[in-house]
mmCIF file of C-alpha atoms in Angstrom:
data_model
loop_
_atom_site.group_PDB
_atom_site.id
_atom_site.type_symbol
_atom_site.label_atom_id
_atom_site.label_comp_id
_atom_site.label_asym_id
_atom_site.label_seq_id
_atom_site.Cartn_x
_atom_site.Cartn_y
_atom_site.Cartn_z
ATOM 1 C CA MET A 77 108.531 133.173 89.742
ATOM 2 C CA SER A 78 104.956 132.596 88.588
ATOM 3 C CA PHE A 79 103.674 129.094 88.055
ATOM 4 C CA TYR A 80 103.359 129.540 84.294
ATOM 5 C CA LYS A 81 106.857 130.988 83.940
ATOM 6 C CA TYR A 82 108.157 128.111 86.008
ATOM 7 C CA LEU A 83 106.485 125.557 83.757
ATOM 8 C CA LEU A 84 107.901 127.281 80.683
ATOM 9 C CA LEU A 85 111.363 127.207 82.229
ATOM 10 C CA LEU A 86 111.010 123.494 82.968
ATOM 11 C CA VAL A 87 109.970 122.790 79.408
ATOM 12 C CA LEU A 88 113.005 124.657 78.106
ATOM 13 C CA VAL A 89 115.579 123.067 80.402
ATOM 14 C CA SER A 90 114.297 119.507 80.588
ATOM 15 C CA GLY A 91 114.302 116.723 78.052
ATOM 16 C CA VAL A 92 116.640 114.051 76.838
ATOM 17 C CA SER A 93 119.042 115.283 74.234
ATOM 18 C CA PHE A 94 120.969 112.958 72.000
ATOM 19 C CA SER A 95 121.673 115.589 69.368
ATOM 20 C CA ASP A 96 125.290 114.619 69.005
ATOM 21 C CA GLU A 97 125.018 111.054 67.765
ATOM 22 C CA ASN A 98 128.774 110.838 67.358
ATOM 23 C CA GLU A 99 129.116 111.150 71.104
ATOM 24 C CA PHE A 100 127.357 107.803 71.461
ATOM 25 C CA PHE A 101 128.558 105.967 68.380
ATOM 26 C CA GLU A 102 132.070 107.269 67.738
ATOM 27 C CA SER A 103 133.634 103.837 68.168
ATOM 28 C CA GLU A 104 132.271 101.110 65.913
ATOM 29 C CA LYS A 105 135.000 98.586 66.571
ATOM 30 C CA GLU A 106 133.996 96.029 69.176
ATOM 31 C CA VAL A 107 136.855 95.194 71.496
ATOM 32 C CA LYS A 108 135.277 91.863 72.478
ATOM 33 C CA SER A 109 133.363 89.384 70.374
ATOM 34 C CA SER A 110 131.176 88.207 73.246
ATOM 35 C CA TRP A 111 130.054 89.910 76.457
ATOM 36 C CA ASN A 112 128.857 87.865 79.426
ATOM 37 C CA VAL A 113 126.460 90.130 81.326
ATOM 38 C CA ALA A 114 125.607 89.814 85.032
ATOM 39 C CA TYR A 115 122.728 91.330 86.983
ATOM 40 C CA PHE A 116 123.022 92.331 90.653
ATOM 41 C CA GLU A 117 120.312 93.829 92.879
ATOM 42 C CA GLY A 118 120.006 94.440 96.594
ATOM 43 C CA GLY A 119 116.601 92.814 96.501
ATOM 44 C CA PRO A 120 113.365 92.700 94.500
ATOM 45 C CA TYR A 121 111.756 96.041 93.683
ATOM 46 C CA THR A 122 109.159 96.698 91.001
ATOM 47 C CA ASP A 123 111.014 99.635 89.456
ATOM 48 C CA TYR A 124 114.063 97.435 88.884
ATOM 49 C CA ASN A 125 112.003 95.128 86.688
ATOM 50 C CA LYS A 126 110.652 98.047 84.669
ATOM 51 C CA VAL A 127 114.068 99.650 84.208
ATOM 52 C CA LEU A 128 115.586 96.336 83.125
ATOM 53 C CA LEU A 129 112.824 95.727 80.586
ATOM 54 C CA SER A 130 112.987 99.260 79.188
ATOM 55 C CA THR A 131 116.750 98.891 78.798
ATOM 56 C CA ILE A 132 116.335 95.603 76.948
ATOM 57 C CA LYS A 133 113.773 97.235 74.648
ATOM 58 C CA GLY A 134 116.284 99.998 73.991
ATOM 59 C CA LEU A 135 118.906 97.420 73.031
ATOM 60 C CA VAL A 136 116.386 95.847 70.654
ATOM 61 C CA GLU A 137 115.770 99.259 69.060
ATOM 62 C CA LEU A 138 119.516 99.672 68.545
ATOM 63 C CA GLY A 139 119.700 96.282 66.824
ATOM 64 C CA LEU A 140 121.885 94.711 69.520
ATOM 65 C CA LEU A 141 119.222 92.163 70.458
ATOM 66 C CA GLU A 142 116.667 90.293 68.365
ATOM 67 C CA ASN A 143 113.239 91.873 68.125
ATOM 68 C CA LYS A 144 111.010 89.385 69.940
ATOM 69 C CA ASN A 145 107.705 89.831 71.688
ATOM 70 C CA ILE A 146 108.537 90.399 75.339
ATOM 71 C CA PRO A 147 105.969 88.807 77.680
ATOM 72 C CA ASP A 148 103.996 90.733 80.287
ATOM 73 C CA PHE A 149 106.253 90.604 83.335
ATOM 74 C CA SER A 150 104.107 92.908 85.487
ATOM 75 C CA GLU A 151 103.541 90.192 88.096
ATOM 76 C CA SER A 152 106.996 88.636 87.775
ATOM 77 C CA LYS A 153 110.254 88.831 89.680
ATOM 78 C CA SER A 154 113.489 90.115 88.192
ATOM 79 C CA LYS A 155 114.827 86.557 88.229
ATOM 80 C CA ASP A 156 111.999 85.467 85.908
ATOM 81 C CA ILE A 157 112.886 88.274 83.490
ATOM 82 C CA TRP A 158 116.574 87.383 83.549
ATOM 83 C CA TYR A 159 115.902 83.711 82.915
ATOM 84 C CA TRP A 160 113.657 84.613 79.975
ATOM 85 C CA LEU A 161 116.448 86.800 78.589
ATOM 86 C CA SER A 162 118.844 83.890 78.937
ATOM 87 C CA ASP A 163 116.540 81.530 77.038
ATOM 88 C CA ASN A 164 115.328 83.947 74.369
ATOM 89 C CA LEU A 165 117.571 86.961 73.746
ATOM 90 C CA SER A 166 121.147 85.847 74.326
ATOM 91 C CA ASN A 167 123.188 85.978 71.122
ATOM 92 C CA ASN A 168 126.778 85.656 70.006
ATOM 93 C CA HIS A 169 127.544 89.186 71.147
ATOM 94 C CA ILE A 170 125.509 89.647 74.371
ATOM 95 C CA VAL A 171 125.074 86.664 76.680
ATOM 96 C CA PHE A 172 122.630 86.551 79.607
ATOM 97 C CA LEU A 173 123.535 83.440 81.600
ATOM 98 C CA LYS A 174 121.114 82.277 84.283
ATOM 99 C CA GLU A 175 124.013 81.725 86.683
ATOM 100 C CA ASN A 176 124.873 85.432 86.407
ATOM 101 C CA PHE A 177 121.742 86.598 88.201
ATOM 102 C CA TYR A 178 122.410 87.819 91.747
ATOM 103 C CA SER A 179 119.848 89.101 94.258
ATOM 104 C CA ALA A 180 120.641 89.690 97.931
ATOM 105 C CA GLY A 181 116.980 89.601 98.963
ATOM 106 C CA TRP A 182 117.566 92.681 101.153
ATOM 107 C CA ASP A 183 119.802 90.591 103.396
ATOM 108 C CA GLU A 184 122.974 92.456 104.370
ATOM 109 C CA GLN A 185 125.024 89.307 104.978
ATOM 110 C CA ARG A 186 123.916 87.772 101.700
ATOM 111 C CA ARG A 187 124.730 91.057 99.983
ATOM 112 C CA GLU A 188 128.322 90.914 101.253
ATOM 113 C CA ALA A 189 128.708 87.266 100.226
ATOM 114 C CA LEU A 190 127.296 87.847 96.735
ATOM 115 C CA THR A 191 129.444 90.937 96.241
ATOM 116 C CA GLU A 192 132.563 88.933 97.042
ATOM 117 C CA LYS A 193 131.455 86.113 94.734
ATOM 118 C CA LEU A 194 130.588 88.489 91.890
ATOM 119 C CA ILE A 195 133.869 90.395 92.126
ATOM 120 C CA LYS A 196 135.866 87.158 92.271
ATOM 121 C CA LYS A 197 134.060 85.833 89.200
ATOM 122 C CA SER A 198 134.560 89.141 87.390
ATOM 123 C CA ASN A 199 138.273 89.190 88.127
ATOM 124 C CA SER A 200 138.577 85.668 86.732
ATOM 125 C CA GLY A 201 137.298 86.932 83.363
ATOM 126 C CA LYS A 202 133.959 85.106 83.472
ATOM 127 C CA ILE A 203 131.885 88.309 83.599
ATOM 128 C CA ASP A 204 132.411 91.180 81.176
ATOM 129 C CA LEU A 205 129.630 93.643 82.057
ATOM 130 C CA ILE A 206 127.512 94.160 85.179
ATOM 131 C CA PHE A 207 124.065 95.711 85.486
ATOM 132 C CA ALA A 208 124.064 96.996 89.095
ATOM 133 C CA MET A 209 120.415 97.673 89.842
ATOM 134 C CA GLY A 210 119.720 100.086 92.680
ATOM 135 C CA THR A 211 121.645 101.735 95.493
ATOM 136 C CA TRP A 212 122.795 98.610 97.339
ATOM 137 C CA ALA A 213 124.280 97.030 94.219
ATOM 138 C CA GLY A 214 125.895 100.288 93.169
ATOM 139 C CA GLN A 215 127.514 100.796 96.566
ATOM 140 C CA SER A 216 128.810 97.223 96.613
ATOM 141 C CA LEU A 217 130.569 97.544 93.251
ATOM 142 C CA ALA A 218 131.799 101.151 93.421
ATOM 143 C CA ASN A 219 135.343 100.256 94.439
ATOM 144 C CA ASP A 220 138.751 99.306 93.071
ATOM 145 C CA SER A 221 138.431 95.601 93.940
ATOM 146 C CA HIS A 222 137.575 94.927 90.303
ATOM 147 C CA ASP A 223 137.686 96.659 86.937
ATOM 148 C CA THR A 224 134.705 95.035 85.202
ATOM 149 C CA PRO A 225 132.527 97.594 83.383
ATOM 150 C CA THR A 226 129.642 98.292 85.773
ATOM 151 C CA LEU A 227 126.518 100.279 84.945
ATOM 152 C CA VAL A 228 124.510 101.466 87.951
ATOM 153 C CA MET A 229 120.811 101.835 87.147
ATOM 154 C CA SER A 230 117.807 102.948 89.192
ATOM 155 C CA ALA A 231 119.805 104.363 92.104
ATOM 156 C CA SER A 232 117.782 107.283 93.468
ATOM 157 C CA SER A 233 120.693 109.538 94.424
ATOM 158 C CA PRO A 234 124.032 107.973 93.438
ATOM 159 C CA VAL A 235 126.012 111.014 94.588
ATOM 160 C CA SER A 236 124.549 111.361 98.093
ATOM 161 C CA SER A 237 124.657 107.587 98.599
ATOM 162 C CA GLY A 238 128.391 107.586 97.830
ATOM 163 C CA ILE A 239 128.264 105.511 94.656
ATOM 164 C CA ILE A 240 129.860 108.165 92.453
ATOM 165 C CA LYS A 241 132.114 111.139 93.117
ATOM 166 C CA SER A 242 129.907 113.666 91.305
ATOM 167 C CA VAL A 243 127.362 113.925 88.508
ATOM 168 C CA ASP A 244 130.252 114.440 86.087
ATOM 169 C CA GLU A 245 132.727 111.889 87.479
ATOM 170 C CA SER A 246 132.079 108.405 88.781
ATOM 171 C CA GLY A 247 135.497 108.180 90.408
ATOM 172 C CA TYR A 248 136.342 104.842 88.770
ATOM 173 C CA ALA A 249 137.169 104.106 85.141
ATOM 174 C CA HIS A 250 134.986 100.984 85.107
ATOM 175 C CA LEU A 251 131.950 102.603 86.730
ATOM 176 C CA HIS A 252 129.020 104.532 85.231
ATOM 177 C CA ALA A 253 125.914 105.587 87.171
ATOM 178 C CA THR A 254 122.905 107.135 85.516
ATOM 179 C CA VAL A 255 121.973 110.277 87.421
ATOM 180 C CA ASP A 256 119.272 112.887 86.970
ATOM 181 C CA PRO A 257 120.528 115.563 89.392
ATOM 182 C CA ASN A 258 117.460 117.772 89.101
ATOM 183 C CA LYS A 259 114.712 115.148 88.962
ATOM 184 C CA HIS A 260 113.553 115.425 92.564
ATOM 185 C CA PHE A 261 113.883 119.197 92.541
ATOM 186 C CA ARG A 262 111.650 119.371 89.463
ATOM 187 C CA GLN A 263 109.123 117.033 91.071
ATOM 188 C CA LEU A 264 108.875 118.890 94.364
ATOM 189 C CA LYS A 265 108.967 122.376 92.877
ATOM 190 C CA LEU A 266 106.174 121.454 90.479
ATOM 191 C CA PHE A 267 104.144 119.810 93.260
ATOM 192 C CA HIS A 268 104.500 122.912 95.428
ATOM 193 C CA GLU A 269 103.598 125.285 92.607
ATOM 194 C CA ILE A 270 100.464 123.270 91.863
ATOM 195 C CA THR A 271 99.222 122.706 95.428
ATOM 196 C CA GLY A 272 100.959 125.357 97.555
ATOM 197 C CA PHE A 273 101.449 122.956 100.475
ATOM 198 C CA LYS A 274 102.813 124.232 103.793
ATOM 199 C CA LYS A 275 103.373 120.884 105.508
ATOM 200 C CA LEU A 276 104.842 118.066 103.396
ATOM 201 C CA GLY A 277 104.624 114.530 104.755
ATOM 202 C CA VAL A 278 107.584 112.304 103.889
ATOM 203 C CA ALA A 279 107.982 108.662 104.954
ATOM 204 C CA TYR A 280 111.441 107.108 104.664
ATOM 205 C CA GLU A 281 113.860 104.724 106.341
ATOM 206 C CA ASN A 282 116.169 106.762 108.566
ATOM 207 C CA THR A 283 119.407 105.309 107.163
ATOM 208 C CA VAL A 284 121.971 106.604 104.675
ATOM 209 C CA GLU A 285 120.310 104.584 101.934
ATOM 210 C CA GLY A 286 116.783 105.483 103.033
ATOM 211 C CA ARG A 287 117.500 109.198 103.140
ATOM 212 C CA SER A 288 119.154 108.868 99.733
ATOM 213 C CA TYR A 289 116.141 107.073 98.236
ATOM 214 C CA ALA A 290 113.863 109.836 99.534
ATOM 215 C CA ALA A 291 116.167 112.605 98.225
ATOM 216 C CA LEU A 292 115.979 114.131 101.678
ATOM 217 C CA ASP A 293 118.794 116.577 100.962
ATOM 218 C CA VAL A 294 116.763 118.026 98.079
ATOM 219 C CA ILE A 295 113.595 118.201 100.173
ATOM 220 C CA GLU A 296 115.416 119.986 103.000
ATOM 221 C CA GLY A 297 117.015 122.468 100.615
ATOM 222 C CA LEU A 298 113.692 123.319 99.005
ATOM 223 C CA ALA A 299 111.952 123.568 102.369
ATOM 224 C CA LYS A 300 114.344 126.337 103.343
ATOM 225 C CA SER A 301 114.167 128.198 100.033
ATOM 226 C CA ILE A 302 110.390 128.191 99.501
ATOM 227 C CA ASN A 303 109.355 127.913 103.145
ATOM 228 C CA PHE A 304 107.486 124.719 103.924
ATOM 229 C CA GLU A 305 107.696 122.325 106.846
ATOM 230 C CA ILE A 306 108.819 118.716 106.466
ATOM 231 C CA ILE A 307 106.766 116.230 108.473
ATOM 232 C CA PRO A 308 108.891 113.042 108.689
ATOM 233 C CA CYS A 309 107.889 109.493 109.543
ATOM 234 C CA PHE A 310 110.406 106.659 109.755
ATOM 235 C CA THR A 311 109.768 103.331 108.025
ATOM 236 C CA LEU A 312 111.562 100.040 107.458
ATOM 237 C CA SER A 313 112.699 99.440 103.887
ATOM 238 C CA ASP A 314 115.733 97.319 103.058
ATOM 239 C CA ILE A 315 114.905 94.325 105.230
ATOM 240 C CA LYS A 316 114.156 90.662 104.600
ATOM 241 C CA ASP A 317 110.732 90.811 106.291
ATOM 242 C CA GLN A 318 108.584 92.322 103.530
ATOM 243 C CA GLU A 319 105.443 92.208 105.636
ATOM 244 C CA LYS A 320 107.078 94.286 108.348
ATOM 245 C CA ALA A 321 108.290 96.827 105.762
ATOM 246 C CA ASN A 322 104.766 97.044 104.333
ATOM 247 C CA GLU A 323 103.216 97.580 107.768
ATOM 248 C CA SER A 324 105.683 100.329 108.629
ATOM 249 C CA VAL A 325 104.788 102.235 105.467
ATOM 250 C CA ILE A 326 101.030 101.952 105.994
ATOM 251 C CA ASP A 327 101.393 103.060 109.625
ATOM 252 C CA CYS A 328 103.444 106.079 108.560
ATOM 253 C CA TYR A 329 100.981 107.243 105.934
ATOM 254 C CA ARG A 330 98.141 106.935 108.424
ATOM 255 C CA GLU A 331 100.041 109.208 110.805
ATOM 256 C CA LEU A 332 101.186 111.628 108.107
ATOM 257 C CA SER A 333 97.649 112.004 106.751
ATOM 258 C CA LYS A 334 96.610 113.481 110.117
ATOM 259 C CA VAL A 335 99.218 116.260 110.175
ATOM 260 C CA SER A 336 100.225 116.989 106.553
ATOM 261 C CA ASP A 337 98.542 118.978 103.802
ATOM 262 C CA ALA A 338 100.441 117.135 101.025
ATOM 263 C CA ILE A 339 102.382 113.871 100.873
ATOM 264 C CA TYR A 340 105.426 112.904 98.810
ATOM 265 C CA ILE A 341 105.339 109.137 98.196
ATOM 266 C CA THR A 342 109.021 108.174 98.201
ATOM 267 C CA GLU A 343 110.686 105.109 96.728
ATOM 268 C CA GLN A 344 111.290 102.336 99.258
ATOM 269 C CA GLY A 345 110.732 98.634 99.785
ATOM 270 C CA GLY A 346 107.401 99.076 101.568
ATOM 271 C CA VAL A 347 105.807 101.041 98.730
ATOM 272 C CA ASN A 348 104.790 98.365 96.249
ATOM 273 C CA ASP A 349 101.892 96.742 94.428
ATOM 274 C CA VAL A 350 100.611 95.315 97.716
ATOM 275 C CA THR A 351 100.564 98.558 99.715
ATOM 276 C CA ILE A 352 99.862 101.208 97.091
ATOM 277 C CA LYS A 353 96.092 100.594 97.146
ATOM 278 C CA GLU A 354 95.945 101.174 100.888
ATOM 279 C CA ILE A 355 98.156 104.258 100.608
ATOM 280 C CA VAL A 356 95.770 105.697 98.005
ATOM 281 C CA LYS A 357 92.766 105.008 100.238
ATOM 282 C CA ILE A 358 94.458 106.780 103.141
ATOM 283 C CA VAL A 359 95.455 109.961 101.311
ATOM 284 C CA ASN A 360 92.257 110.217 99.276
ATOM 285 C CA SER A 361 90.010 109.710 102.312
ATOM 286 C CA LYS A 362 91.776 112.637 103.999
ATOM 287 C CA LYS A 363 91.610 114.677 100.756
ATOM 288 C CA ILE A 364 95.387 115.119 100.698
ATOM 289 C CA PRO A 365 97.251 115.764 97.409
ATOM 290 C CA SER A 366 99.911 113.135 96.795
ATOM 291 C CA PHE A 367 102.911 112.987 94.481
ATOM 292 C CA SER A 368 104.748 109.825 93.463
ATOM 293 C CA GLN A 369 108.524 110.022 93.390
ATOM 294 C CA SER A 370 108.586 106.763 91.443
ATOM 295 C CA GLY A 371 106.421 107.662 88.467
ATOM 296 C CA SER A 372 103.199 107.149 86.584
ATOM 297 C CA ASP A 373 102.576 103.512 87.527
ATOM 298 C CA GLU A 374 101.652 104.693 91.014
ATOM 299 C CA VAL A 375 99.482 107.437 89.510
ATOM 300 C CA ALA A 376 97.589 104.733 87.615
ATOM 301 C CA HIS A 377 96.882 103.157 91.014
ATOM 302 C CA GLY A 378 95.529 106.439 92.388
ATOM 303 C CA ILE A 379 98.380 108.701 93.502
ATOM 304 C CA LEU A 380 97.382 112.169 92.305
ATOM 305 C CA LEU A 381 100.478 113.346 90.415
ATOM 306 C CA SER A 382 103.940 112.481 89.182
ATOM 307 C CA LEU A 383 106.269 113.089 86.303
ATOM 308 C CA SER A 384 105.411 110.649 83.549
ATOM 309 C CA GLN A 385 108.118 108.169 82.637
ATOM 310 C CA ASN A 386 106.205 106.591 79.752
ATOM 311 C CA GLY A 387 106.991 103.100 80.983
ATOM 312 C CA PHE A 388 110.604 104.103 81.749
ATOM 313 C CA LYS A 389 111.096 104.402 77.986
ATOM 314 C CA TYR A 390 113.336 107.466 78.125
ATOM 315 C CA VAL A 391 115.756 106.131 80.718
ATOM 316 C CA GLY A 392 115.812 102.762 78.931
ATOM 317 C CA GLU A 393 116.937 104.502 75.748
ATOM 318 C CA PHE A 394 119.667 106.284 77.701
ATOM 319 C CA HIS A 395 120.914 103.058 79.310
ATOM 320 C CA SER A 396 120.930 101.174 76.014
ATOM 321 C CA LYS A 397 123.074 103.823 74.332
ATOM 322 C CA VAL A 398 125.512 103.750 77.236
ATOM 323 C CA ILE A 399 125.702 99.961 76.883
ATOM 324 C CA LYS A 400 126.362 100.249 73.161
ATOM 325 C CA ASP A 401 129.183 102.667 73.917
ATOM 326 C CA VAL A 402 130.743 100.213 76.339
ATOM 327 C CA LEU A 403 130.412 97.309 73.902
ATOM 328 C CA HIS A 404 132.211 99.442 71.328
ATOM 329 C CA GLY A 405 135.153 100.026 73.612
ATOM 330 C CA LYS A 406 134.366 103.251 75.417
ATOM 331 C CA VAL A 407 135.477 103.496 79.052
ATOM 332 C CA PRO A 408 132.368 103.606 81.304
ATOM 333 C CA GLY A 409 133.823 106.353 83.488
ATOM 334 C CA ASP A 410 134.238 108.580 80.425
ATOM 335 C CA ILE A 411 130.590 108.361 79.361
ATOM 336 C CA LYS A 412 128.174 111.139 80.263
ATOM 337 C CA GLN A 413 126.175 110.148 83.360
ATOM 338 C CA ILE A 414 123.566 112.905 83.389
ATOM 339 C CA PHE A 415 120.089 111.953 82.203
ATOM 340 C CA ASP A 416 117.490 114.734 82.229
ATOM 341 C CA GLU A 417 114.032 113.243 82.277
ATOM 342 C CA PRO A 418 111.567 115.107 80.036
ATOM 343 C CA LEU A 419 108.859 117.177 81.713
ATOM 344 C CA ARG A 420 105.769 115.092 81.166
ATOM 345 C CA ILE A 421 103.057 115.037 83.807
ATOM 346 C CA ALA A 422 100.987 112.052 84.930
ATOM 347 C CA ILE A 423 97.709 112.786 86.713
ATOM 348 C CA ASN A 424 94.854 110.694 88.066
ATOM 349 C CA LEU A 425 91.594 112.596 87.525
ATOM 350 C CA LYS A 426 89.565 110.151 89.625
ATOM 351 C CA SER A 427 91.749 110.877 92.647
ATOM 352 C CA ALA A 428 91.560 114.594 91.842
ATOM 353 C CA GLU A 429 87.771 114.298 91.989
ATOM 354 C CA LYS A 430 87.892 112.398 95.293
ATOM 355 C CA ILE A 431 90.041 115.011 97.043
ATOM 356 C CA GLY A 432 88.312 118.006 95.446
ATOM 357 C CA PHE A 433 91.292 119.110 93.385
ATOM 358 C CA ASN A 434 90.541 120.972 90.150
ATOM 359 C CA PRO A 435 93.684 120.786 87.962
ATOM 360 C CA PRO A 436 94.533 123.899 85.919
ATOM 361 C CA LEU A 437 94.164 123.491 82.171
ATOM 362 C CA ILE A 438 97.900 124.009 81.679
ATOM 363 C CA ILE A 439 98.545 120.888 83.788
ATOM 364 C CA LEU A 440 96.277 118.840 81.552
ATOM 365 C CA GLY A 441 98.046 120.317 78.533
ATOM 366 C CA LEU A 442 101.394 119.111 79.840
ATOM 367 C CA ALA A 443 100.045 115.705 80.827
ATOM 368 C CA ASP A 444 101.572 112.792 78.956
ATOM 369 C CA GLU A 445 99.448 110.306 80.872
ATOM 370 C CA ILE A 446 95.918 110.983 82.161
ATOM 371 C CA PHE A 447 94.161 108.311 84.212
ATOM 372 C CA ASN A 448 90.401 108.471 84.671
ATOM 373 C CA VAL A 449 90.080 105.483 87.008
ATOM 374 C CA ILE A 450 91.938 104.071 89.987
ATOM 375 C CA GLU A 451 93.346 100.665 89.107
#
């Protein structure tokens, strides 16, 4: 299939569709007058903050929360956001209590202890809805030890990581996990069509979770079908020692830049605001095209390409409508889980200049976000 036909096909098949409003708002009778919401994450991760904020903005748009100016939380932790929600946006219907914030800090033992505490509290009726942010949290709550409505957000591959049974069924009545089954396929296929790489460098933690974050199953499937070689490098991700995770990522990208002709920057603990600048320096100095799995924030910092998420706006709208459904009595396991992210490209023209990449005009035409500097 030609590149242009492929882009046309992507445009036709991608995009968020909420054409049937009744599907989301068929029940207007709240089954509870007040919902105590809890937040659970495996540990701090910048995308979690962005997804949480975009979801809150979606709830504001739906009229479920008061329309207040939300501060700039770009340098904040998820706990700071949650505490602000508790002080400023809790109302008689949705309650964000400070005591209902749970973060395991990427500590496996703490994760187990918090899971037990959260489930016990849920079963006592003190928690009515759980935001499970990321793969660790989703895995911990995808069981029949409780029946509290649980919404899994920002899990890279909830099917391959065992959180849900399939894209159509979560496997539990109380569980819903947002899943975009073709997201990573679209990213990699587009990246390959644009650059024609033969050797793709991929850094990831060699664990079930790490391979899930990296969408390794998708990468391997595509490698076979369109004939490219995967160059792996193993990192440390879900660990308490952030400095060690950061070092492992930088070391991997240094090695990958020597043997790869393109690099896929995967989501993991060691790819963050601290390391992204060094990653950009490494790939740009070697004139290697790079693609961010995470999204346009990393493109703003100098990664060459990604699919634009427009500040996670689209997924936030999806989450907020799922939440409204749950508040109106719909069973989480009955709600559609599939979210198809729109095809919108993010590109950094300064990085393109540095590596000698001349983007086709059609790419610029599809670009939702164009960055002319490296932040």
